[in-house]
mmCIF file of C-alpha atoms in Angstrom:
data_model
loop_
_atom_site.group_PDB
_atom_site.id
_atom_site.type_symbol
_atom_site.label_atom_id
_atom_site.label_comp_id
_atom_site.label_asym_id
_atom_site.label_seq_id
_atom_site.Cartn_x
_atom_site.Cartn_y
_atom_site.Cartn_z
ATOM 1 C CA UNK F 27 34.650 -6.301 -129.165
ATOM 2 C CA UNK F 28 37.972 -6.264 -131.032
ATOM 3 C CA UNK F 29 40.722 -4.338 -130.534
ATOM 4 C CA UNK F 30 44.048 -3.932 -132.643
ATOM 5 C CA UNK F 31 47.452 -2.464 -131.173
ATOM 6 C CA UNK F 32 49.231 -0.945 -133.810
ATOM 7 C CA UNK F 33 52.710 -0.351 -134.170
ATOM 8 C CA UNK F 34 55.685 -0.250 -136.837
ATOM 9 C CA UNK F 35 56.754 -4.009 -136.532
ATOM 10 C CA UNK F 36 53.292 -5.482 -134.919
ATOM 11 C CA UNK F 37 55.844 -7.589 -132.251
ATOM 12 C CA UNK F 38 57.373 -5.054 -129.878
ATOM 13 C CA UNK F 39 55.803 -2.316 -128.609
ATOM 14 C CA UNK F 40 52.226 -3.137 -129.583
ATOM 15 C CA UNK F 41 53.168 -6.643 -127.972
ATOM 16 C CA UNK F 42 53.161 -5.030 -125.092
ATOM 17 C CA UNK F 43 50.411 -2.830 -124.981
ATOM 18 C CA UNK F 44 48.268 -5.819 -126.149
ATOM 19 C CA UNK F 45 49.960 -7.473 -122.514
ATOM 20 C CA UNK F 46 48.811 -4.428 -120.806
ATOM 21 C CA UNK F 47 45.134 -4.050 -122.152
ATOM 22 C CA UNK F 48 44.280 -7.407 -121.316
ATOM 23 C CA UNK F 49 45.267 -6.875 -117.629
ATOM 24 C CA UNK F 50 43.490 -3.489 -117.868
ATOM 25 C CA UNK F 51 40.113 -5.353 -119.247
ATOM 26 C CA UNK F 52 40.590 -7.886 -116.509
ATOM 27 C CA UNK F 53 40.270 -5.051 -113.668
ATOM 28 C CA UNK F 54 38.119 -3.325 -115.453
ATOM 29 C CA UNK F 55 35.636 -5.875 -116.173
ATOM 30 C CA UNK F 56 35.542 -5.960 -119.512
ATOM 31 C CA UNK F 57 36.118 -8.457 -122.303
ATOM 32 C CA UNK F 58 37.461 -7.922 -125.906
ATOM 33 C CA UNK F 59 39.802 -9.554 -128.464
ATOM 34 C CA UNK F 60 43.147 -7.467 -127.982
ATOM 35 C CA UNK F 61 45.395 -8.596 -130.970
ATOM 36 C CA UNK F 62 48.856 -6.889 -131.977
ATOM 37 C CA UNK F 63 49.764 -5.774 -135.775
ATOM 38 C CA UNK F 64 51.626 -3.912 -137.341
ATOM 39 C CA UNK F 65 50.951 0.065 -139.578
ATOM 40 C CA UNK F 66 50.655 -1.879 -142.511
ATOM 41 C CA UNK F 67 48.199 -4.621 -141.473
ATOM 42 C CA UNK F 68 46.063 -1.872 -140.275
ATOM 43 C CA UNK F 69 44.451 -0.557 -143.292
ATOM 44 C CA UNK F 70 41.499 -1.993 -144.184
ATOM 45 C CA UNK F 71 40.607 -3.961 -141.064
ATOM 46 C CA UNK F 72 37.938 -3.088 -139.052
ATOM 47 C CA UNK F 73 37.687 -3.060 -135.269
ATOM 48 C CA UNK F 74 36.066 -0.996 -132.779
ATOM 49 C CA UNK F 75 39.407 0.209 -131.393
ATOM 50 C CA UNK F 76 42.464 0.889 -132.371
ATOM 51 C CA UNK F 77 45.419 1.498 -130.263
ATOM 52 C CA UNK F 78 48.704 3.273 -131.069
ATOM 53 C CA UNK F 79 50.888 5.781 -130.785
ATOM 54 C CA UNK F 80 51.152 9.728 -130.504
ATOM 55 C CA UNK F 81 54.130 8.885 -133.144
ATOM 56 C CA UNK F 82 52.063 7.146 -135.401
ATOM 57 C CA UNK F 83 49.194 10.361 -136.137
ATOM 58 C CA UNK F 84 50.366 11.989 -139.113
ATOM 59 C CA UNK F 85 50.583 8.399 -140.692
ATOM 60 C CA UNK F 86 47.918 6.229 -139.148
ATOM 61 C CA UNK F 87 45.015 5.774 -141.832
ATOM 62 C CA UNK F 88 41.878 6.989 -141.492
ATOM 63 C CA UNK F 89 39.451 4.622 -139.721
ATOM 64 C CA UNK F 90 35.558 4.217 -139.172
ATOM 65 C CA UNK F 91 36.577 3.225 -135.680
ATOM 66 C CA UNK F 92 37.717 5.009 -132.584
ATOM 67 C CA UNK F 93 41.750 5.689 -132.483
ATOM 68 C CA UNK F 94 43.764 6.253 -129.013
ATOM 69 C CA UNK F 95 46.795 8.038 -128.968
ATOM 70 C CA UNK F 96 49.039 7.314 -126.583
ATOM 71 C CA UNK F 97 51.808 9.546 -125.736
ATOM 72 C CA UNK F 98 53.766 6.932 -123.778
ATOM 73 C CA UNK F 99 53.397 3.336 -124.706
ATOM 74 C CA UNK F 100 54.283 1.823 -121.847
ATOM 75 C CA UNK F 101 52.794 4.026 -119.076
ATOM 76 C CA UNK F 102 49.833 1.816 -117.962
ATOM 77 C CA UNK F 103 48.025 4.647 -115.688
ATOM 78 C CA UNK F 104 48.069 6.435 -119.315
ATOM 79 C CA UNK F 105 46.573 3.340 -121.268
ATOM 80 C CA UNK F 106 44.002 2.671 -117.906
ATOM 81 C CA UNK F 107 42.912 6.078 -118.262
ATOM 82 C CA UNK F 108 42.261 6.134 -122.020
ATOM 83 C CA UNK F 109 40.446 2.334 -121.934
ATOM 84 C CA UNK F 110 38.576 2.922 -118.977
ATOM 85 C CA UNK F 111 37.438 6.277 -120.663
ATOM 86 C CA UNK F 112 36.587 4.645 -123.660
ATOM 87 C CA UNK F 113 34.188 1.875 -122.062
ATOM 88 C CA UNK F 114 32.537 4.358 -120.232
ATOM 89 C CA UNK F 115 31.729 6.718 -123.173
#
């Protein structure tokens, strides 16, 4: 499973989300490649998650794979929610 954070930059705040998914998959159970990039980097890739922000909607591009929003980047309960969700779909 592969999963690309996406921010503007690809170093900072999808950095940390990246940080935080890992630990997530780890208490979850799960395994996946969690890699950080940035907007631009995300075109044309394919994964079977992407990660990013609420901020990021109107400009994200459209994707064959699953996109989370996240309203707050750095509220883990809000990123455990949406992963957990999503492995359990």
């Amino acid at each position: 499973m592969k999963i690309y954070t996406v921010c503007g930059m690809g170093f900072g705040t999808s950095l940390m989300v990246k940080m935080t998914i890992d630990d997530i998959l780890k208490e979850i159970g799960k395994k996946a490649e969690v890699e950080a990039i940035d907007m631009g980097s995300a075109k044309g890739l394919s994964a079977d998650l992407f990660v990013t922000s609420n901020d990021m909607k109107g400009s994200f591009p459209s994707m064959d794979a699953p996109v989370i929003y996240l309203n707050n980047m750095v509220d883990k309960a809000e990123i455990k929610e949406k992963i957990t969700s999503f492995f359990e779909a």
